[in-house]
Amino acid sequence: EVQLVESGGGLVKPGGSLRLSCAASGFTFSSYSMNWVRQAPGKGLEWVSSISSSSSYIYYADSVKGRFTISRDNAKNSLYLQMNSLRAEDTAVYYCARDLLVHFDYWGQGTLVTVSS
Amino acid sequence: EIVLTQSPGTLSLSPGERATLSCRASQSVSSSYLAWYQQKPGQAPRLLIYGASSRATGIPDRFSGSGSGTDFTLTISRLEPEDFAVYYCQQYGSSPPSFTFGPGTKVDIK
């Protein structure tokens, strides 16, 4: 059974940093591109970042470019999102999602990030 | 950048009724790149339809997708109580690679 479990969310002050993790199991993690997708409270879904299976290709939404860094450790079956210079508008539930080329077939349950003073 | 618009914003229907949800793109989208998701309160989204019309694993056949170009439709033939949720369409853009979601359609109980 495919499982994606996010962790690392919490309350952080504007300008602060946070590192999210996603632990994957039930599939060959090193064979799939992975993504972070977020959802602000009461709002819709927003794609944040994507990383290819071998980390060769990395892409970001304009809203986070230069502030967020996606990475992965295939030996640990883990996906990460380093978030710096956080803003109030980054407040959201952050989901990791497995990428089946052009859509997301499995999602974690999400971790809440709150940016507030 | 392709923008997705979904209509209606809210659809109020009764169990057993047919639901028709629309997703319109600002530019033509390859059918292969269009997907639909269902999200219930407090839960992660779930993939329903990919490639505009292919059902994901385990999705009941009352869910169907259709469309091409700029107009896509998700149809739920007979609403079950568990189908009341928010539905999002999503497209993949290749230059540069990115994913865009529509704003969602909420299907609630009339």
Coordinates of C-alpha atoms in Angstrom, one line a residue:
Chain A
E1 CA 0.0 0.0 0.0
V2 CA 1.3 3.4 -1.0
Q3 CA 1.8 5.7 2.0
L4 CA 3.0 9.3 2.1
V5 CA 3.4 10.8 5.6
E6 CA 4.2 14.5 6.0
S7 CA 5.8 16.1 9.1
G8 CA 7.5 19.2 10.2
G9 CA 4.7 21.7 10.0
G10 CA 4.0 24.2 12.8
L11 CA 3.8 27.9 13.8
V12 CA 6.6 30.1 12.5
K13 CA 7.1 33.9 12.5
P14 CA 7.2 35.9 9.3
G15 CA 10.7 35.7 7.9
G16 CA 11.4 32.4 9.6
S17 CA 12.2 29.0 8.2
L18 CA 10.8 25.5 8.3
R19 CA 11.7 22.2 6.8
L20 CA 9.0 19.8 5.8
S21 CA 9.5 16.0 5.3
C22 CA 7.5 13.4 3.6
A23 CA 8.2 9.7 4.3
A24 CA 7.2 7.4 1.5
S25 CA 6.5 3.6 1.6
G26 CA 4.8 0.9 -0.4
F27 CA 6.4 1.7 -3.7
T28 CA 9.8 2.2 -5.3
F29 CA 10.3 5.8 -4.3
S30 CA 13.4 6.3 -6.5
S31 CA 11.3 5.7 -9.6
Y32 CA 8.9 8.5 -9.3
S33 CA 8.9 12.3 -9.5
M34 CA 7.5 13.9 -6.3
N35 CA 5.7 17.2 -5.6
W36 CA 4.6 19.5 -2.9
V37 CA 1.1 21.0 -3.2
R38 CA -0.4 23.4 -0.7
Q39 CA -3.9 24.6 0.3
A40 CA -4.5 27.8 2.2
P41 CA -7.3 27.6 4.8
G42 CA -10.6 27.5 3.0
K43 CA -9.0 27.9 -0.4
G44 CA -8.1 25.8 -3.4
L45 CA -5.0 23.7 -4.4
E46 CA -1.7 25.3 -5.5
W47 CA 1.2 23.4 -6.9
V48 CA 4.4 24.4 -5.1
S49 CA 7.3 22.4 -6.5
S50 CA 8.4 19.2 -8.3
I51 CA 11.5 17.1 -8.3
S52 CA 12.3 14.3 -10.7
S53 CA 13.2 10.8 -9.6
S54 CA 17.0 11.4 -9.6
S55 CA 16.8 15.1 -8.6
S56 CA 18.0 16.1 -12.1
Y57 CA 15.0 18.3 -12.7
I58 CA 13.5 20.7 -10.2
Y59 CA 10.7 23.2 -10.7
Y60 CA 9.0 25.8 -8.6
A61 CA 5.9 27.9 -8.7
D62 CA 6.7 31.6 -9.1
S63 CA 5.2 32.3 -5.7
V64 CA 7.9 30.3 -3.9
K65 CA 10.9 30.6 -6.3
G66 CA 14.0 31.7 -4.5
R67 CA 12.6 31.0 -1.1
F68 CA 11.7 27.3 -1.1
T69 CA 14.0 24.4 -1.9
I70 CA 12.8 20.9 -2.7
S71 CA 15.1 17.9 -2.3
R72 CA 14.9 14.1 -1.8
D73 CA 16.9 11.3 -0.4
N74 CA 16.1 8.1 -2.3
A75 CA 18.1 6.0 0.2
K76 CA 15.8 7.2 2.9
N77 CA 12.6 7.2 0.8
S78 CA 12.1 10.8 1.8
L79 CA 11.1 14.1 0.2
Y80 CA 11.8 17.5 1.8
L81 CA 10.8 21.1 1.4
Q82 CA 13.1 23.8 2.9
M83 CA 11.0 26.9 3.3
N84 CA 12.8 30.2 4.0
S85 CA 11.7 33.8 4.3
L86 CA 8.2 32.7 5.1
R87 CA 5.3 35.0 4.7
A88 CA 1.7 35.1 6.0
E89 CA 0.5 34.0 2.6
D90 CA 2.5 30.8 2.9
T91 CA 0.1 29.6 5.6
A92 CA -1.4 26.4 4.3
V93 CA -1.7 22.6 4.5
Y94 CA 1.3 21.2 2.6
Y95 CA 0.7 17.9 0.8
C96 CA 3.3 15.7 -0.8
A97 CA 2.1 14.0 -3.8
R98 CA 3.4 11.3 -6.2
D99 CA 3.7 12.4 -9.7
L100 CA 2.5 10.1 -12.5
L101 CA 3.9 12.3 -15.3
V102 CA 1.1 14.7 -15.6
H103 CA -1.1 14.2 -12.6
F104 CA -0.9 13.2 -8.9
D105 CA -2.0 9.7 -8.1
Y106 CA -1.2 9.5 -4.4
W107 CA -1.3 12.2 -1.7
G108 CA -0.3 12.4 1.9
Q109 CA -2.6 13.7 4.6
G110 CA -0.8 17.0 4.8
T111 CA 1.0 19.1 7.4
L112 CA -0.2 22.5 8.5
V113 CA 2.2 25.5 8.3
T114 CA 1.1 28.7 10.0
V115 CA 3.1 31.9 9.5
S116 CA 2.1 34.4 12.1
S117 CA 3.7 36.8 14.6
Chain B
E1 CA 0.1 30.4 -18.3
I2 CA -3.1 28.5 -18.7
V3 CA -5.9 29.4 -16.3
L4 CA -8.7 27.0 -15.4
T5 CA -12.2 28.1 -14.6
Q6 CA -14.7 25.8 -13.0
S7 CA -18.5 26.2 -13.0
P8 CA -20.7 26.3 -11.2
G9 CA -19.0 27.3 -8.0
T10 CA -21.5 25.4 -6.0
L11 CA -23.9 22.7 -7.2
S12 CA -26.8 21.8 -4.9
L13 CA -28.3 18.4 -5.7
S14 CA -30.1 15.5 -4.1
P15 CA -28.8 11.9 -3.8
G16 CA -29.6 10.0 -7.0
E17 CA -29.4 13.1 -9.2
R18 CA -26.9 13.6 -12.0
A19 CA -24.1 16.1 -11.5
T20 CA -22.4 17.9 -14.4
L21 CA -19.3 19.9 -13.5
S22 CA -17.5 22.1 -16.0
C23 CA -13.8 23.0 -16.4
R24 CA -12.8 25.5 -19.0
A25 CA -9.2 26.4 -19.9
S26 CA -8.0 29.8 -21.2
Q27 CA -6.0 28.0 -23.9
S28 CA -6.3 24.6 -25.5
V29 CA -5.1 21.7 -23.2
S30 CA -4.1 18.3 -24.4
S31 CA -6.7 15.8 -23.1
S32 CA -3.8 13.7 -21.8
Y33 CA -2.9 16.5 -19.4
L34 CA -6.3 17.0 -17.8
A35 CA -7.3 15.4 -14.5
W36 CA -10.0 15.6 -11.9
Y37 CA -9.8 15.2 -8.1
Q38 CA -12.3 14.9 -5.3
Q39 CA -11.7 16.4 -1.9
K40 CA -13.7 15.9 1.3
P41 CA -13.4 18.1 4.4
G42 CA -10.3 17.4 6.3
Q43 CA -9.0 14.9 3.7
A44 CA -6.4 15.0 1.0
P45 CA -7.5 15.2 -2.6
R46 CA -8.1 11.9 -4.4
L47 CA -7.5 11.3 -8.1
L48 CA -10.7 10.5 -9.9
I49 CA -10.0 11.0 -13.6
Y50 CA -6.8 11.3 -15.6
G51 CA -6.3 11.9 -19.3
A52 CA -9.7 13.7 -19.3
S53 CA -11.7 10.4 -19.4
S54 CA -9.8 7.5 -17.7
R55 CA -11.0 6.5 -14.3
A56 CA -8.3 6.0 -11.6
T57 CA -8.0 2.8 -9.8
G58 CA -10.9 2.0 -7.6
I59 CA -13.1 4.8 -8.9
P60 CA -16.8 3.8 -9.4
D61 CA -18.1 3.9 -12.9
R62 CA -20.7 6.5 -12.0
F63 CA -17.8 9.0 -12.4
S64 CA -17.0 9.9 -16.0
G65 CA -14.9 12.5 -17.7
S66 CA -15.1 14.0 -21.2
G67 CA -14.1 16.9 -23.3
S68 CA -11.3 18.3 -25.3
G69 CA -9.5 21.5 -26.3
T70 CA -10.7 24.1 -23.8
D71 CA -13.9 22.5 -22.4
F72 CA -13.9 19.5 -20.1
T73 CA -16.7 17.9 -18.0
L74 CA -16.9 15.6 -15.0
T75 CA -20.2 13.8 -14.7
I76 CA -21.5 11.9 -11.7
S77 CA -24.4 9.8 -13.1
R78 CA -26.2 9.2 -9.8
L79 CA -25.0 11.0 -6.7
E80 CA -24.3 8.8 -3.7
P81 CA -24.1 10.3 -0.2
E82 CA -20.3 10.0 -0.2
D83 CA -20.0 12.0 -3.4
F84 CA -20.8 15.4 -1.8
A85 CA -17.4 17.1 -1.8
V86 CA -15.3 19.6 -3.7
Y87 CA -14.1 18.7 -7.1
Y88 CA -11.0 20.2 -8.8
C89 CA -9.7 20.0 -12.3
Q90 CA -6.0 20.2 -13.0
Q91 CA -3.8 20.6 -16.1
Y92 CA -0.2 20.0 -16.7
G93 CA 1.8 22.6 -18.6
S94 CA 5.1 21.5 -20.2
S95 CA 7.0 24.7 -20.8
P96 CA 8.2 25.0 -18.1
P97 CA 6.7 22.0 -16.3
S98 CA 4.0 23.1 -13.9
F99 CA 0.6 22.1 -12.6
T100 CA -2.5 24.3 -12.4
F101 CA -5.7 23.6 -10.6
G102 CA -9.1 25.1 -11.1
P103 CA -10.8 26.9 -8.2
G104 CA -13.1 23.9 -7.5
T105 CA -16.8 23.1 -7.6
K106 CA -18.5 22.2 -4.4
V107 CA -21.3 19.6 -4.7
D108 CA -23.5 19.9 -1.7
I109 CA -26.8 18.3 -0.5
K110 CA -29.9 20.1 -1.5

